[in-house]
Amino acid sequence: MSTNTPVGTAARPLRVAVVGSGPAGVYAADILTKSEAVKSGELTVSIDLFDRYPAPYGLIRYGVAPDHPRIKGIVNALHKVLDRGDIRFFGNVDYGTDLTLEDLRAHYDAVIFATGAIKDADLNIPGIELEGSYGGADFVSWYDGHPDVPRDWPLEAKEIAVIGNGNVALDVARMLSKHADDLLVSEIPDNVHRALKDSPVTDVHVFGRRGPAQVKFTPLELRELSHSKDVDIILYPEDFEFDAESDRQIQSNNQTKTMVGTLTNWIAEQPEDLSELTASRRLHLHFLHSPVEIFDDAAAPGRVAGIKFERTELDGTGNARGTGEYVDYPVQAVYRAIGYFGSALPEVEFDHSKGVVPNDGGRVLDAAGTHVPGIYATGWIKRGPVGLIGHTKGDALETVTYLLEDRDKLPLASAPAPEAIVELLETRGVRYTSWEGWLALDAHERALGDQASAAGESHGVAVQRERIKVVPREDMVEISRGAAVEV
């Protein structure tokens, strides 16, 4: 194609690569296609969406508990965007391995990184390395059938501690305490169901450093805890402390008011004699606890035997300080769920202290703080792993706005033809998957659910399984690319 062809026209659309097909990446692609410049006909765009996994949706598929009621709505929204046909999907393509930054620059005028954050934030306390100490994000990846994690998970503990007061902590606690058969209505993989069904767990303790008014989970996540059958929720009166900042938050924030109201209602309805609770499993919610040490004992050296906390108190500003009082809890497993942390991207500057790509409103910066032309970021890799879906949309809008402002100054691709990237992937033997491939995998997973439902009915078990998630990467790729896979 002639280099004199104006970029952004029907003859030569603006070529944009988006790396990451979770909500951040899909929203960025969608917002770009719906921008005023595109709608008016002033600009034409051609967008390719890349993901290292064979299936789309990122953390919506691999980072949210399968029984979460919001999953279906979010997936449906993302599906509608990708099903329009104006955004190409390339799955099973790993940036940094299958494609380099140089490759993307050669084929695209702009690149948006939307790779999110999948690792656990560190918790630097003694004993964190003991056997039985796990990252919550790793556990989430396992129960969500992530293709790159082991199929097995050691569920041997009767008493478990979960450190954190965010949505992930509650997801982890709920999945550990919920009876496995109650998850069959979700897309839970079979290996996960079997392992959870064999779990001997009786007590799961969730610990937060501050008080009930400072929790980071949402009312929806909190209410979901009460929906678990044969699981009693236990709270402790000594943990209910409110300072001036707590009162201000309760009065000024409806979400905080709702959560505090729910928690105080639960504790008011709780019997004074806890022996009156009859469920086979218990989920304990603790506040004002700061983790100090995970310890083993002589009976099981090298394995988690308990965890020590310092009791905290609110300082009047909504923050917590230590009291010098310590308490030990006997547990055989500890899950830290104190947040996610981003991973560095090859050939892109990275802030290792914050776990983000340095950027100015989405314009990626180099080591000197200068914008790297044509390179952008959005979502958690841009701002860190905080906020909900609404924040992700706002992020994408900001990033796309800057990209459009820069469009006349972008370094133009030398091989912009849409078929050129396909030829490159095929030349390198990359077994990429497509949107049509995802539709085939989606249909296959739904068929597995139908088969399981029918088998259950034939055995007198009336559980309607909407789908069963395929876990092995090789099977996902084979199904997506049209090869038969034994089930």
Short mmCIF file of C-alpha atoms in Angstrom, two decimals:
data_model
loop_
_atom_site.label_atom_id
_atom_site.label_comp_id
_atom_site.label_asym_id
_atom_site.label_seq_id
_atom_site.Cartn_x
_atom_site.Cartn_y
_atom_site.Cartn_z
CA MET A 1 0.00 0.00 0.00
CA SER A 2 1.28 3.42 -0.88
CA THR A 3 2.74 5.38 1.99
CA ASN A 4 0.98 8.41 0.46
CA THR A 5 -2.43 6.97 1.28
CA PRO A 6 -3.95 9.09 4.08
CA VAL A 7 -4.26 7.11 7.33
CA GLY A 8 -7.78 6.85 8.76
CA THR A 9 -9.52 6.55 5.40
CA ALA A 10 -11.44 3.65 3.96
CA ALA A 11 -8.37 2.82 1.84
CA ARG A 12 -6.03 2.92 4.81
CA PRO A 13 -7.79 2.68 8.20
CA LEU A 14 -5.96 3.62 11.39
CA ARG A 15 -4.60 0.27 12.59
CA VAL A 16 -4.81 -0.31 16.35
CA ALA A 17 -3.72 -3.35 18.37
CA VAL A 18 -5.21 -3.95 21.81
CA VAL A 19 -3.27 -6.42 23.99
CA GLY A 20 -5.66 -8.00 26.50
CA SER A 21 -9.29 -9.01 25.94
CA GLY A 22 -10.70 -8.47 29.41
CA PRO A 23 -13.17 -5.64 30.06
CA ALA A 24 -10.42 -3.00 29.82
CA GLY A 25 -9.34 -4.09 26.35
CA VAL A 26 -12.82 -4.68 24.98
CA TYR A 27 -14.09 -1.36 26.30
CA ALA A 28 -11.14 0.49 24.75
CA ALA A 29 -11.81 -1.15 21.38
CA ASP A 30 -15.53 -0.47 21.64
CA ILE A 31 -15.11 3.18 22.66
CA LEU A 32 -12.70 3.73 19.77
CA THR A 33 -15.16 2.31 17.24
CA LYS A 34 -17.95 4.47 18.67
CA SER A 35 -15.92 7.68 18.91
CA GLU A 36 -17.34 10.80 17.29
CA ALA A 37 -14.53 10.84 14.74
CA VAL A 38 -15.46 7.33 13.59
CA LYS A 39 -19.23 7.83 13.73
CA SER A 40 -18.98 11.00 11.67
CA GLY A 41 -16.93 9.29 8.98
CA GLU A 42 -13.95 11.54 9.63
CA LEU A 43 -11.89 8.51 10.67
CA THR A 44 -11.92 4.79 9.92
CA VAL A 45 -10.27 2.30 12.25
CA SER A 46 -9.23 -1.34 12.08
CA ILE A 47 -8.76 -3.00 15.49
CA ASP A 48 -7.20 -6.33 16.41
CA LEU A 49 -7.58 -7.67 19.95
CA PHE A 50 -4.89 -10.06 21.24
CA ASP A 51 -4.96 -12.31 24.29
CA ARG A 52 -2.52 -14.85 25.67
CA TYR A 53 -5.42 -17.17 26.51
CA PRO A 54 -7.39 -19.09 23.87
CA ALA A 55 -10.68 -17.59 25.15
CA PRO A 56 -11.62 -13.92 25.63
CA TYR A 57 -12.82 -11.95 28.68
CA GLY A 58 -9.68 -12.01 30.87
CA LEU A 59 -10.40 -11.75 34.60
CA ILE A 60 -14.13 -12.04 33.98
CA ARG A 61 -13.45 -15.64 32.95
CA TYR A 62 -10.46 -16.31 35.19
CA GLY A 63 -10.72 -13.91 38.13
CA VAL A 64 -14.30 -13.87 39.39
CA ALA A 65 -15.96 -16.64 41.41
CA PRO A 66 -18.14 -18.80 39.12
CA ASP A 67 -21.24 -18.27 41.29
CA HIS A 68 -20.99 -14.48 41.08
CA PRO A 69 -24.36 -13.19 39.79
CA ARG A 70 -22.85 -10.31 37.81
CA ILE A 71 -20.69 -12.49 35.57
CA LYS A 72 -23.40 -13.31 33.05
CA GLY A 73 -24.37 -9.68 32.51
CA ILE A 74 -20.77 -8.54 32.00
CA VAL A 75 -19.96 -11.43 29.67
CA ASN A 76 -23.10 -10.71 27.65
CA ALA A 77 -22.06 -7.08 27.23
CA LEU A 78 -18.52 -8.02 26.12
CA HIS A 79 -19.93 -10.70 23.81
CA LYS A 80 -22.14 -8.16 22.04
CA VAL A 81 -19.12 -5.94 21.32
CA LEU A 82 -16.97 -8.72 19.89
CA ASP A 83 -19.83 -10.38 18.05
CA ARG A 84 -20.43 -7.31 15.87
CA GLY A 85 -17.58 -8.37 13.61
CA ASP A 86 -15.73 -5.05 13.45
CA ILE A 87 -13.05 -6.09 15.99
CA ARG A 88 -10.89 -9.12 15.26
CA PHE A 89 -9.94 -11.45 18.13
CA PHE A 90 -6.63 -13.35 18.20
CA GLY A 91 -6.44 -15.70 21.18
CA ASN A 92 -3.56 -17.92 22.32
CA VAL A 93 -1.09 -15.22 21.27
CA ASP A 94 1.40 -14.27 23.96
CA TYR A 95 2.88 -10.78 23.77
CA GLY A 96 6.62 -11.01 24.35
CA THR A 97 6.79 -14.58 23.05
CA ASP A 98 4.69 -14.88 19.91
CA LEU A 99 4.75 -11.16 19.10
CA THR A 100 7.23 -8.47 20.06
CA LEU A 101 6.75 -4.73 20.39
CA GLU A 102 8.63 -4.36 17.12
CA ASP A 103 6.13 -6.69 15.44
CA LEU A 104 3.19 -4.67 16.75
CA ARG A 105 4.77 -1.39 15.67
CA ALA A 106 5.34 -2.79 12.17
CA HIS A 107 1.70 -3.80 11.78
CA TYR A 108 -0.17 -1.16 13.79
CA ASP A 109 -0.12 2.62 14.11
CA ALA A 110 -1.00 2.43 17.83
CA VAL A 111 -0.89 -0.21 20.55
CA ILE A 112 -3.04 -0.21 23.70
CA PHE A 113 -1.89 -2.48 26.52
CA ALA A 114 -4.77 -3.76 28.64
CA THR A 115 -3.06 -6.72 30.28
CA GLY A 116 -4.52 -6.21 33.75
CA ALA A 117 -3.05 -7.73 36.90
CA ILE A 118 -3.12 -11.42 37.76
CA LYS A 119 -0.53 -11.90 40.52
CA ASP A 120 -0.99 -11.54 44.28
CA ALA A 121 0.36 -8.51 46.05
CA ASP A 122 3.08 -9.49 48.51
CA LEU A 123 2.49 -9.80 52.25
CA ASN A 124 5.87 -9.56 53.93
CA ILE A 125 5.44 -11.24 57.29
CA PRO A 126 7.40 -14.15 58.82
CA GLY A 127 6.11 -17.56 57.77
CA ILE A 128 4.51 -16.43 54.54
CA GLU A 129 6.59 -19.05 52.75
CA LEU A 130 5.31 -22.00 54.84
CA GLU A 131 3.51 -24.86 53.17
CA GLY A 132 -0.18 -24.09 53.41
CA SER A 133 0.28 -20.37 52.79
CA TYR A 134 -1.28 -19.37 49.46
CA GLY A 135 -2.02 -16.39 47.31
CA GLY A 136 -5.72 -15.72 46.90
CA ALA A 137 -5.26 -14.84 43.22
CA ASP A 138 -3.61 -18.24 42.62
CA PHE A 139 -6.58 -19.97 44.27
CA VAL A 140 -9.00 -17.93 42.15
CA SER A 141 -7.11 -18.97 39.01
CA TRP A 142 -7.40 -22.60 40.08
CA TYR A 143 -11.12 -22.63 40.81
CA ASP A 144 -11.80 -20.63 37.65
CA GLY A 145 -10.06 -23.23 35.49
CA HIS A 146 -7.14 -21.08 34.39
CA PRO A 147 -5.27 -23.02 31.69
CA ASP A 148 -1.81 -22.21 33.06
CA VAL A 149 -2.19 -23.39 36.67
CA PRO A 150 -2.07 -26.96 38.05
CA ARG A 151 -5.32 -28.94 38.00
CA ASP A 152 -4.98 -29.92 41.67
CA TRP A 153 -5.17 -27.79 44.81
CA PRO A 154 -4.28 -28.96 48.35
CA LEU A 155 -7.58 -28.68 50.25
CA GLU A 156 -6.60 -30.44 53.47
CA ALA A 157 -7.22 -27.80 56.15
CA LYS A 158 -10.17 -27.82 58.54
CA GLU A 159 -9.51 -24.27 59.74
CA ILE A 160 -8.50 -21.57 57.28
CA ALA A 161 -7.56 -17.88 57.53
CA VAL A 162 -8.25 -15.44 54.67
CA ILE A 163 -6.43 -12.12 55.01
CA GLY A 164 -8.13 -9.19 53.31
CA ASN A 165 -11.38 -7.26 53.28
CA GLY A 166 -11.98 -6.81 49.56
CA ASN A 167 -14.20 -8.62 47.08
CA VAL A 168 -11.53 -11.20 46.27
CA ALA A 169 -11.17 -12.11 49.95
CA LEU A 170 -14.91 -12.70 50.21
CA ASP A 171 -14.91 -14.71 46.98
CA VAL A 172 -12.10 -16.90 48.30
CA ALA A 173 -13.82 -17.35 51.67
CA ARG A 174 -17.15 -18.16 50.07
CA MET A 175 -15.64 -20.71 47.69
CA LEU A 176 -13.76 -22.38 50.55
CA SER A 177 -16.80 -22.57 52.82
CA LYS A 178 -19.60 -23.23 50.33
CA HIS A 179 -20.66 -26.82 49.72
CA ALA A 180 -19.40 -27.98 46.34
CA ASP A 181 -22.72 -29.35 45.08
CA ASP A 182 -24.25 -25.89 45.44
CA LEU A 183 -21.76 -24.69 42.82
CA LEU A 184 -22.94 -27.13 40.15
CA VAL A 185 -25.33 -24.53 38.76
CA SER A 186 -22.26 -22.47 37.81
CA GLU A 187 -19.59 -23.18 35.17
CA ILE A 188 -17.25 -24.73 37.75
CA PRO A 189 -14.82 -27.21 36.15
CA ASP A 190 -15.26 -30.83 37.18
CA ASN A 191 -11.81 -31.13 38.77
CA VAL A 192 -12.58 -28.13 40.98
CA HIS A 193 -15.95 -29.53 42.03
CA ARG A 194 -14.39 -32.86 42.99
CA ALA A 195 -11.64 -31.24 45.06
CA LEU A 196 -14.01 -28.86 46.88
CA LYS A 197 -16.42 -31.71 47.58
CA ASP A 198 -13.65 -33.64 49.35
CA SER A 199 -12.53 -30.63 51.43
CA PRO A 200 -12.66 -31.25 55.20
CA VAL A 201 -13.06 -27.54 56.01
CA THR A 202 -15.22 -26.59 58.99
CA ASP A 203 -14.18 -22.98 59.72
CA VAL A 204 -13.07 -20.13 57.46
CA HIS A 205 -11.92 -16.89 59.14
CA VAL A 206 -11.76 -13.61 57.21
CA PHE A 207 -9.58 -10.89 58.75
CA GLY A 208 -9.55 -7.15 58.07
CA ARG A 209 -7.09 -4.62 59.51
CA ARG A 210 -9.66 -1.87 60.02
CA GLY A 211 -13.29 -1.73 61.14
CA PRO A 212 -16.63 -2.62 59.54
CA ALA A 213 -17.04 0.87 58.05
CA GLN A 214 -13.70 0.61 56.19
CA VAL A 215 -14.23 -2.68 54.35
CA LYS A 216 -13.45 -2.68 50.63
CA PHE A 217 -15.98 -5.25 49.49
CA THR A 218 -19.36 -4.32 48.04
CA PRO A 219 -22.90 -4.91 49.38
CA LEU A 220 -23.49 -7.48 46.66
CA GLU A 221 -20.45 -9.52 47.71
CA LEU A 222 -21.48 -9.30 51.36
CA ARG A 223 -25.04 -10.43 50.71
CA GLU A 224 -23.78 -13.40 48.71
CA LEU A 225 -22.22 -14.81 51.88
CA SER A 226 -25.65 -15.29 53.40
CA HIS A 227 -26.83 -17.32 50.41
CA SER A 228 -24.54 -20.27 51.16
CA LYS A 229 -26.52 -23.25 52.46
CA ASP A 230 -25.45 -24.96 55.70
CA VAL A 231 -22.89 -22.22 56.47
CA ASP A 232 -23.28 -20.05 59.57
CA ILE A 233 -21.83 -16.53 59.54
CA ILE A 234 -20.25 -15.53 62.85
CA LEU A 235 -19.27 -12.01 63.92
CA TYR A 236 -17.68 -10.69 67.11
CA PRO A 237 -18.99 -7.69 69.12
CA GLU A 238 -15.47 -6.56 70.09
CA ASP A 239 -14.71 -6.00 66.40
CA PHE A 240 -17.45 -3.41 65.96
CA GLU A 241 -15.68 -0.11 66.57
CA PHE A 242 -16.61 3.16 64.89
CA ASP A 243 -14.64 6.42 65.06
CA ALA A 244 -15.52 9.91 63.82
CA GLU A 245 -14.41 9.07 60.28
CA SER A 246 -16.51 5.89 60.36
CA ASP A 247 -19.57 7.89 61.34
CA ARG A 248 -18.89 10.37 58.55
CA GLN A 249 -18.56 7.56 56.00
CA ILE A 250 -21.76 5.91 57.17
CA GLN A 251 -23.69 9.17 56.89
CA SER A 252 -22.22 10.27 53.57
CA ASN A 253 -21.83 7.00 51.65
CA ASN A 254 -24.88 4.83 50.97
CA GLN A 255 -22.74 1.80 50.17
CA THR A 256 -20.94 2.01 53.52
CA LYS A 257 -24.25 2.61 55.29
CA THR A 258 -25.75 -0.48 53.63
CA MET A 259 -22.81 -2.74 54.52
CA VAL A 260 -22.57 -1.56 58.13
CA GLY A 261 -26.33 -1.99 58.44
CA THR A 262 -26.13 -5.53 57.11
CA LEU A 263 -23.28 -6.48 59.45
CA THR A 264 -24.90 -4.95 62.53
CA ASN A 265 -28.18 -6.68 61.72
CA TRP A 266 -26.39 -10.00 61.42
CA ILE A 267 -24.66 -9.65 64.75
CA ALA A 268 -27.89 -8.50 66.42
CA GLU A 269 -29.65 -11.64 65.16
CA GLN A 270 -26.76 -13.91 66.16
CA PRO A 271 -27.45 -16.06 69.25
CA GLU A 272 -25.36 -15.22 72.30
CA ASP A 273 -24.59 -18.90 72.70
CA LEU A 274 -22.79 -19.83 69.48
CA SER A 275 -23.35 -23.50 70.22
CA GLU A 276 -26.92 -22.92 69.06
CA LEU A 277 -25.61 -22.54 65.51
CA THR A 278 -26.02 -25.87 63.75
CA ALA A 279 -24.47 -25.54 60.28
CA SER A 280 -21.68 -27.95 59.41
CA ARG A 281 -19.45 -25.05 58.32
CA ARG A 282 -18.82 -21.61 59.77
CA LEU A 283 -17.62 -18.39 58.14
CA HIS A 284 -16.14 -15.98 60.68
CA LEU A 285 -15.77 -12.25 59.90
CA HIS A 286 -13.12 -10.51 61.99
CA PHE A 287 -12.20 -6.81 61.97
CA LEU A 288 -9.39 -4.84 63.65
CA HIS A 289 -6.80 -7.57 63.11
CA SER A 290 -3.38 -6.93 61.55
CA PRO A 291 -1.35 -10.05 60.54
CA VAL A 292 2.00 -10.39 62.30
CA GLU A 293 3.27 -13.91 61.67
CA ILE A 294 2.30 -17.27 60.24
CA PHE A 295 3.79 -20.07 62.31
CA ASP A 296 4.30 -23.82 62.29
CA ASP A 297 4.76 -26.15 65.26
CA ALA A 298 6.79 -29.14 66.31
CA ALA A 299 4.14 -31.58 65.16
CA ALA A 300 4.30 -30.28 61.59
CA PRO A 301 7.48 -28.28 60.97
CA GLY A 302 7.39 -26.29 57.76
CA ARG A 303 3.59 -26.37 57.56
CA VAL A 304 1.11 -23.72 58.63
CA ALA A 305 -0.18 -24.39 62.14
CA GLY A 306 -1.55 -20.96 63.02
CA ILE A 307 -1.44 -17.23 62.52
CA LYS A 308 -0.72 -14.38 64.92
CA PHE A 309 -2.49 -11.01 64.72
CA GLU A 310 -2.09 -7.74 66.52
CA ARG A 311 -5.42 -6.28 67.54
CA THR A 312 -5.85 -2.79 66.13
CA GLU A 313 -8.00 0.23 66.94
CA LEU A 314 -9.27 3.09 64.81
CA ASP A 315 -7.39 6.35 65.22
CA GLY A 316 -10.17 8.83 64.51
CA THR A 317 -9.36 9.20 60.82
CA GLY A 318 -10.62 5.78 59.68
CA ASN A 319 -7.11 4.32 59.81
CA ALA A 320 -5.94 1.69 62.28
CA ARG A 321 -3.05 1.52 64.73
CA GLY A 322 -1.69 -1.34 66.79
CA THR A 323 -2.76 -1.87 70.38
CA GLY A 324 0.07 -4.14 71.49
CA GLU A 325 -2.43 -6.93 72.12
CA TYR A 326 -1.77 -10.16 70.20
CA VAL A 327 -3.95 -13.14 69.49
CA ASP A 328 -3.23 -16.51 67.83
CA TYR A 329 -5.63 -18.54 65.73
CA PRO A 330 -5.00 -22.22 65.02
CA VAL A 331 -5.36 -22.72 61.27
CA GLN A 332 -3.83 -25.13 58.79
CA ALA A 333 -3.96 -22.83 55.76
CA VAL A 334 -3.66 -19.10 55.11
CA TYR A 335 -4.83 -17.28 51.97
CA ARG A 336 -3.66 -13.72 51.41
CA ALA A 337 -6.12 -11.68 49.39
CA ILE A 338 -4.79 -8.17 49.87
CA GLY A 339 -4.86 -7.20 46.23
CA TYR A 340 -3.54 -7.99 42.77
CA PHE A 341 -0.26 -6.78 41.30
CA GLY A 342 0.63 -6.11 37.67
CA SER A 343 3.35 -7.89 35.70
CA ALA A 344 6.07 -6.23 33.66
CA LEU A 345 5.68 -6.21 29.87
CA PRO A 346 8.71 -6.89 27.65
CA GLU A 347 10.17 -3.74 26.04
CA VAL A 348 7.81 -1.45 28.00
CA GLU A 349 8.85 0.65 31.00
CA PHE A 350 7.44 -0.70 34.28
CA ASP A 351 7.00 0.68 37.79
CA HIS A 352 7.90 -2.31 39.97
CA SER A 353 6.82 -0.56 43.16
CA LYS A 354 3.28 0.06 41.94
CA GLY A 355 2.88 -2.80 39.48
CA VAL A 356 1.84 -0.52 36.61
CA VAL A 357 3.12 0.75 33.28
CA PRO A 358 4.12 4.42 33.83
CA ASN A 359 1.71 6.62 31.92
CA ASP A 360 0.15 10.04 31.70
CA GLY A 361 -3.58 9.56 31.31
CA GLY A 362 -2.94 6.38 29.34
CA ARG A 363 -0.01 7.65 27.25
CA VAL A 364 2.81 5.25 28.12
CA LEU A 365 6.03 6.90 29.34
CA ASP A 366 9.64 5.87 28.98
CA ALA A 367 12.26 5.89 31.75
CA ALA A 368 12.76 9.63 31.27
CA GLY A 369 9.03 10.33 31.66
CA THR A 370 8.51 11.06 27.96
CA HIS A 371 5.50 9.73 26.08
CA VAL A 372 6.40 6.84 23.80
CA PRO A 373 4.61 7.68 20.53
CA GLY A 374 1.88 5.24 19.61
CA ILE A 375 1.93 3.26 22.89
CA TYR A 376 -0.96 3.46 25.38
CA ALA A 377 -2.32 1.63 28.43
CA THR A 378 -5.71 1.17 30.04
CA GLY A 379 -7.27 -0.74 32.92
CA TRP A 380 -5.37 -2.17 35.89
CA ILE A 381 -1.98 -2.13 34.13
CA LYS A 382 -2.55 1.62 33.78
CA ARG A 383 -3.85 2.59 37.23
CA GLY A 384 -3.38 -0.43 39.47
CA PRO A 385 -5.88 -3.10 40.57
CA VAL A 386 -8.54 -0.90 42.14
CA GLY A 387 -12.06 0.06 41.17
CA LEU A 388 -14.97 -1.65 39.48
CA ILE A 389 -16.22 -2.00 35.91
CA GLY A 390 -17.36 1.63 35.79
CA HIS A 391 -13.82 2.80 36.50
CA THR A 392 -12.54 0.58 33.68
CA LYS A 393 -14.85 2.27 31.20
CA GLY A 394 -13.68 5.69 32.34
CA ASP A 395 -10.05 4.58 31.98
CA ALA A 396 -10.67 3.38 28.44
CA LEU A 397 -12.39 6.62 27.47
CA GLU A 398 -9.46 8.69 28.75
CA THR A 399 -6.89 6.55 26.95
CA VAL A 400 -8.81 6.48 23.66
CA THR A 401 -9.36 10.25 23.84
CA TYR A 402 -5.60 10.80 24.00
CA LEU A 403 -4.96 8.30 21.22
CA LEU A 404 -7.38 10.17 18.97
CA GLU A 405 -5.75 13.48 19.85
CA ASP A 406 -2.40 12.00 18.81
CA ARG A 407 -3.56 10.34 15.60
CA ASP A 408 -1.84 12.77 13.25
CA LYS A 409 1.48 12.25 15.07
CA LEU A 410 1.49 8.45 15.32
CA PRO A 411 4.44 6.47 13.91
CA LEU A 412 2.82 4.77 10.93
CA ALA A 413 2.94 1.01 10.51
CA SER A 414 5.14 -0.29 7.69
CA ALA A 415 2.97 -3.39 7.10
CA PRO A 416 -0.59 -2.26 7.91
CA ALA A 417 -2.50 -4.69 5.72
CA PRO A 418 -4.89 -6.73 7.94
CA GLU A 419 -3.71 -10.01 6.40
CA ALA A 420 -0.06 -9.25 7.20
CA ILE A 421 -0.37 -10.04 10.93
CA VAL A 422 -2.16 -13.29 10.09
CA GLU A 423 0.66 -14.31 7.77
CA LEU A 424 3.23 -13.47 10.45
CA LEU A 425 1.48 -15.61 13.09
CA GLU A 426 1.09 -18.51 10.68
CA THR A 427 4.72 -18.27 9.56
CA ARG A 428 5.77 -18.54 13.21
CA GLY A 429 3.49 -21.51 13.82
CA VAL A 430 1.34 -19.69 16.37
CA ARG A 431 -1.88 -21.65 16.84
CA TYR A 432 -4.03 -18.59 17.34
CA THR A 433 -7.74 -18.78 18.00
CA SER A 434 -10.47 -16.53 16.61
CA TRP A 435 -13.85 -15.16 17.64
CA GLU A 436 -15.48 -17.92 15.60
CA GLY A 437 -13.29 -20.33 17.54
CA TRP A 438 -14.56 -18.90 20.83
CA LEU A 439 -18.15 -19.43 19.66
CA ALA A 440 -17.28 -23.06 19.00
CA LEU A 441 -15.66 -23.43 22.44
CA ASP A 442 -18.60 -21.67 24.06
CA ALA A 443 -21.02 -24.09 22.38
CA HIS A 444 -18.85 -27.03 23.45
CA GLU A 445 -18.84 -25.94 27.10
CA ARG A 446 -22.61 -25.50 27.02
CA ALA A 447 -22.98 -28.95 25.51
CA LEU A 448 -20.91 -30.40 28.34
CA GLY A 449 -23.30 -28.76 30.78
CA ASP A 450 -26.30 -30.25 28.97
CA GLN A 451 -24.70 -33.69 29.06
CA ALA A 452 -24.00 -33.42 32.79
CA SER A 453 -27.53 -32.21 33.47
CA ALA A 454 -29.01 -35.13 31.55
CA ALA A 455 -26.71 -37.60 33.33
CA GLY A 456 -27.71 -36.15 36.67
CA GLU A 457 -31.40 -36.44 35.89
CA SER A 458 -30.93 -40.09 34.94
CA HIS A 459 -29.50 -40.63 38.43
CA GLY A 460 -32.24 -38.67 40.15
CA VAL A 461 -30.14 -35.53 40.61
CA ALA A 462 -31.96 -32.49 39.27
CA VAL A 463 -29.16 -29.95 38.74
CA GLN A 464 -29.25 -27.85 35.60
CA ARG A 465 -25.68 -27.12 34.56
CA GLU A 466 -25.47 -24.25 32.09
CA ARG A 467 -21.91 -25.07 31.06
CA ILE A 468 -18.75 -26.83 32.22
CA LYS A 469 -15.56 -24.91 31.62
CA VAL A 470 -12.85 -26.58 29.54
CA VAL A 471 -9.56 -26.29 31.43
CA PRO A 472 -6.60 -27.71 29.44
CA ARG A 473 -5.17 -25.10 27.09
CA GLU A 474 -4.50 -27.68 24.39
CA ASP A 475 -8.16 -28.76 24.43
CA MET A 476 -9.33 -25.15 24.27
CA VAL A 477 -7.14 -24.55 21.25
CA GLU A 478 -8.15 -27.76 19.49
CA ILE A 479 -11.86 -27.07 19.94
CA SER A 480 -11.47 -23.44 18.89
CA ARG A 481 -9.53 -24.37 15.76
CA GLY A 482 -12.08 -26.99 14.74
CA ALA A 483 -10.41 -30.24 15.76
CA ALA A 484 -12.40 -32.96 17.52
CA VAL A 485 -11.64 -33.40 21.21
CA GLU A 486 -12.70 -36.41 23.23
CA VAL A 487 -14.98 -35.62 26.17
#
